[in-house]
PDB file of C-alpha atoms in Angstrom:
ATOM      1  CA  UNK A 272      22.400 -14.711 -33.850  1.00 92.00           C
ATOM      2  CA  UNK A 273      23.445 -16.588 -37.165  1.00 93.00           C
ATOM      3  CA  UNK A 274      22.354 -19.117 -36.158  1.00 93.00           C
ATOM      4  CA  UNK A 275      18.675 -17.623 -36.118  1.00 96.00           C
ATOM      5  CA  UNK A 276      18.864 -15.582 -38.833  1.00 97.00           C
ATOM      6  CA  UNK A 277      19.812 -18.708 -41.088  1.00 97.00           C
ATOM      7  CA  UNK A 278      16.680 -20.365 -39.161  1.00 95.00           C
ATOM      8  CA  UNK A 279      14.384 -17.322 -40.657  1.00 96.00           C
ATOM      9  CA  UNK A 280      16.084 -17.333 -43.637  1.00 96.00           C
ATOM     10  CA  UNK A 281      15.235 -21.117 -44.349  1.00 96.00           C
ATOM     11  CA  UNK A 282      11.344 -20.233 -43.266  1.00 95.00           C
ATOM     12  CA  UNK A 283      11.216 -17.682 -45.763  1.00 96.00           C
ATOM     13  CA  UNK A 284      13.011 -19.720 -48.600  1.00 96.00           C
ATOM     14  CA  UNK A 285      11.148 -23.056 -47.977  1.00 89.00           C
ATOM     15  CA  UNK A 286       7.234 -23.311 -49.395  1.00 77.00           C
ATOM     16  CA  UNK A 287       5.415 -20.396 -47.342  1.00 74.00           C
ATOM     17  CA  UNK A 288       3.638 -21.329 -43.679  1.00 80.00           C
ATOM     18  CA  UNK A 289       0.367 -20.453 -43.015  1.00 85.00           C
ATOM     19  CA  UNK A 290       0.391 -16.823 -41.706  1.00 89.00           C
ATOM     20  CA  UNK A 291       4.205 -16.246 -42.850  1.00 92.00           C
ATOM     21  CA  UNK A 292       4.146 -12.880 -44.755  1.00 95.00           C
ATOM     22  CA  UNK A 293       7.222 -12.590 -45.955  1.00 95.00           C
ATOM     23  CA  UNK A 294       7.896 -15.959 -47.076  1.00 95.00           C
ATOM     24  CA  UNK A 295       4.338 -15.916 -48.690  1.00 94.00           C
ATOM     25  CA  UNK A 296       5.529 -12.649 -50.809  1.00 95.00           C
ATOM     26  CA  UNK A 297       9.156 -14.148 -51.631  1.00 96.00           C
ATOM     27  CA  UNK A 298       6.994 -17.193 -52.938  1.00 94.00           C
ATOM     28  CA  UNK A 299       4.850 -14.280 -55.337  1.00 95.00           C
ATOM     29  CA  UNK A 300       8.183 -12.677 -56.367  1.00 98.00           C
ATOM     30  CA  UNK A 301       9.844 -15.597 -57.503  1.00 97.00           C
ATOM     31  CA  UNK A 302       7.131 -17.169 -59.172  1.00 97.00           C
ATOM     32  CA  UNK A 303       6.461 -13.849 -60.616  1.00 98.00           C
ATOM     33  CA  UNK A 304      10.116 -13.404 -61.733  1.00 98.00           C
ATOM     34  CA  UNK A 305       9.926 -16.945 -63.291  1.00 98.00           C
ATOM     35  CA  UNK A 306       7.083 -16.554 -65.055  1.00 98.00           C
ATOM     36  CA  UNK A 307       8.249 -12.769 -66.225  1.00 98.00           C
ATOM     37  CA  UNK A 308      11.646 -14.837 -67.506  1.00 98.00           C
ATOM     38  CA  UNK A 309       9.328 -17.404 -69.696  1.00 98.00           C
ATOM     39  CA  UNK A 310       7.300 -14.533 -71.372  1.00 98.00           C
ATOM     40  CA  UNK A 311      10.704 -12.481 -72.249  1.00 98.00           C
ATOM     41  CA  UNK A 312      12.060 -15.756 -73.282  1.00 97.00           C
ATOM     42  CA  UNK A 313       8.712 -16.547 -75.821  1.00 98.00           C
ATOM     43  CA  UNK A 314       9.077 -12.699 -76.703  1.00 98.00           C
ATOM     44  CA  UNK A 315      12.487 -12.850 -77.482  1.00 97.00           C
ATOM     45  CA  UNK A 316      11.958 -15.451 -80.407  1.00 97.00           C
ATOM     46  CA  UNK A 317       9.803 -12.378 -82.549  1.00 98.00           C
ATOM     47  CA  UNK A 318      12.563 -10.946 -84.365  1.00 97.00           C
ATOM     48  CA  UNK A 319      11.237  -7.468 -84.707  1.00 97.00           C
ATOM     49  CA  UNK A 320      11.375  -7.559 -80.992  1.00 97.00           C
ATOM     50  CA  UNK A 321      14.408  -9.483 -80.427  1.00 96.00           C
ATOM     51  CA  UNK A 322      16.530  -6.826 -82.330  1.00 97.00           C
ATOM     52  CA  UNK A 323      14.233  -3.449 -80.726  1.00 97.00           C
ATOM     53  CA  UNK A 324      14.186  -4.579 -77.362  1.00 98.00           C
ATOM     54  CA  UNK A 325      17.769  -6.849 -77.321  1.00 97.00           C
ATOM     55  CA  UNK A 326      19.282  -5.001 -74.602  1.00 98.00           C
ATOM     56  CA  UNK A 327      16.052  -5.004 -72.325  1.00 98.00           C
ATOM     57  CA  UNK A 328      15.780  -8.245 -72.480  1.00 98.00           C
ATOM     58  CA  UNK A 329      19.526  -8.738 -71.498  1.00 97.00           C
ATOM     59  CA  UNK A 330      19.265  -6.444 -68.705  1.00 98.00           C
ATOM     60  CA  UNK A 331      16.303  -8.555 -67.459  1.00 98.00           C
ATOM     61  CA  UNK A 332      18.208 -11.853 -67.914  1.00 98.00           C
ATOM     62  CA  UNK A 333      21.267 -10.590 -65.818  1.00 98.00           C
ATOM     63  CA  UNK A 334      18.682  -8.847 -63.025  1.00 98.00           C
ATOM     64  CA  UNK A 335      17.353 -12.776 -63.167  1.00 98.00           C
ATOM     65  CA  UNK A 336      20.390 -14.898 -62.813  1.00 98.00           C
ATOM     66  CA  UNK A 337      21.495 -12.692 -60.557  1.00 98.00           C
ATOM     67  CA  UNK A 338      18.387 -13.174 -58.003  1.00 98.00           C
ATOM     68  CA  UNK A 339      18.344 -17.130 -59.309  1.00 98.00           C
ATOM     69  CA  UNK A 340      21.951 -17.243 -57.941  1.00 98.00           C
ATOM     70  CA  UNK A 341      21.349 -15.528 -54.690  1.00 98.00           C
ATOM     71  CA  UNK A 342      18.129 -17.263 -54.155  1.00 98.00           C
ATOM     72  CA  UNK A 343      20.125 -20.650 -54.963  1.00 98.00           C
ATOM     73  CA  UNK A 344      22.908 -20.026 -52.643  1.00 98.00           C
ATOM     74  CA  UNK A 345      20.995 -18.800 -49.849  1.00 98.00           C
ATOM     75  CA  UNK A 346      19.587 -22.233 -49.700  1.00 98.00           C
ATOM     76  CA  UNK A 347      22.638 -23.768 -50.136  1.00 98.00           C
ATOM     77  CA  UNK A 348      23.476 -22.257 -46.966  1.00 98.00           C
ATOM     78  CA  UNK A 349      20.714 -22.308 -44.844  1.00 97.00           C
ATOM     79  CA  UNK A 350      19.754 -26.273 -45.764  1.00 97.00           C
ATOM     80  CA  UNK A 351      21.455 -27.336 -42.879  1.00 97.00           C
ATOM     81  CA  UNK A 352      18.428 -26.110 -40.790  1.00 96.00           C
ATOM     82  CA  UNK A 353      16.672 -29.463 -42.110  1.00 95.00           C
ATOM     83  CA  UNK A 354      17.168 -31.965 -40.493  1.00 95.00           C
ATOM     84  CA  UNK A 355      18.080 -34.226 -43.552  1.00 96.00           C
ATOM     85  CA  UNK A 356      20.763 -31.981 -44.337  1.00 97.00           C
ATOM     86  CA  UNK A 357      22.298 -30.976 -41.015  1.00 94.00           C
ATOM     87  CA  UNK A 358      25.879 -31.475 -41.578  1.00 94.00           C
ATOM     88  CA  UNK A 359      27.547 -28.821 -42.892  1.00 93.00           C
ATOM     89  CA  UNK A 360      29.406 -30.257 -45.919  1.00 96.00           C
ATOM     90  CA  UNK A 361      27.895 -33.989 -46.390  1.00 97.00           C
ATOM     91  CA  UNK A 362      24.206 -32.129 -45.968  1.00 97.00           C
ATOM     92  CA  UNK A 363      25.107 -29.482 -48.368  1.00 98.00           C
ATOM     93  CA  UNK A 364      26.404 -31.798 -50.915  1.00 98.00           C
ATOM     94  CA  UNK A 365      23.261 -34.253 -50.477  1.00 98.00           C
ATOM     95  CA  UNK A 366      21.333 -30.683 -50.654  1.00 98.00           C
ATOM     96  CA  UNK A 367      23.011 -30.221 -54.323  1.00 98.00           C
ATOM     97  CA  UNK A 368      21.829 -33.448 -55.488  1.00 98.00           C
ATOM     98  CA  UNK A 369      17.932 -33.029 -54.763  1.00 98.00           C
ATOM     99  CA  UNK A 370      15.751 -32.609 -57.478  1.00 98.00           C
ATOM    100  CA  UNK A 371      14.889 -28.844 -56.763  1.00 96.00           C
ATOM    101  CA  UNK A 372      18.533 -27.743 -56.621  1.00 98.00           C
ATOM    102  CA  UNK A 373      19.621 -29.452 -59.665  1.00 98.00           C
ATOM    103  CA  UNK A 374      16.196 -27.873 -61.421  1.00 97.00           C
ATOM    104  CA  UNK A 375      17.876 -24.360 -59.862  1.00 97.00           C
ATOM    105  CA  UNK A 376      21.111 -25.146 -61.217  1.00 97.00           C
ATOM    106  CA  UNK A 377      20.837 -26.577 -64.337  1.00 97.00           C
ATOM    107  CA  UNK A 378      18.446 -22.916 -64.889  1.00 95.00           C
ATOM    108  CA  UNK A 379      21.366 -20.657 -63.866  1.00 97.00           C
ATOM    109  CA  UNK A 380      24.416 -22.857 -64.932  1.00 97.00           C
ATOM    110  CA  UNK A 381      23.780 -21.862 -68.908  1.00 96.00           C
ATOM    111  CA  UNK A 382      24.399 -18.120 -68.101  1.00 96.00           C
ATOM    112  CA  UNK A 383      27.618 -18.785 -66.603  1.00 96.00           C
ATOM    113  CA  UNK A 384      29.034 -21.308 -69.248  1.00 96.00           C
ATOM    114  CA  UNK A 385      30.846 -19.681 -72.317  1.00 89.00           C
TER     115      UNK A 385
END
């Protein structure tokens, strides 16, 4: 049953298949959600709406990270359904070091540091 789940859950993760719903409309959220972060970001720099809206925009940062995060370790646990990455700790850490999940990291990493 995990086992299947974690199968799904790498379908719906990976780059939507043709007739695949669900991964088609987690594709449209998260590019939505990214592209919702980069206008908040550009928004943010307009003082007069950096210091009336500061809070919403905060809100909507944490509500980001916090999907980012999910989103990245989700794959970090389901990569092992590829067959490049099919060992459970030397596939993960190969997983780490692709381009995508360093381009994943490196955009949640900053919230976490002090």
């Amino acid at each position: 049953m995990v086992k299947r789940i974690k199968e799904r859950l790498y379908e719906i993760l990976e780059v939507a298949a043709v007739g695949d719903i669900t991964s088609k409309l987690f594709d449209i959220f998260i590019i939505s959600l990214i592209t919702l972060n980069v206008v908040a970001v550009i928004l943010a720099t307009v003082e007069r709406l950096d210091s009336q809206y500061q809070y919403y925009f905060r809100i909507f940062e944490i509500f980001s990270v916090t999907i980012f995060t999910i989103e990245y370790l989700l794959r970090l646990w389901a990569c092992t359904i590829n067959k490049n990455f099919r060992n459970s700790i030397t596939g993960r850490i190969k997983y780490i070091f692709t381009p995508f999940a360093i381009i994943d990291l490196l955009a949640i990493l900053p919230f976490y540091l002090p």
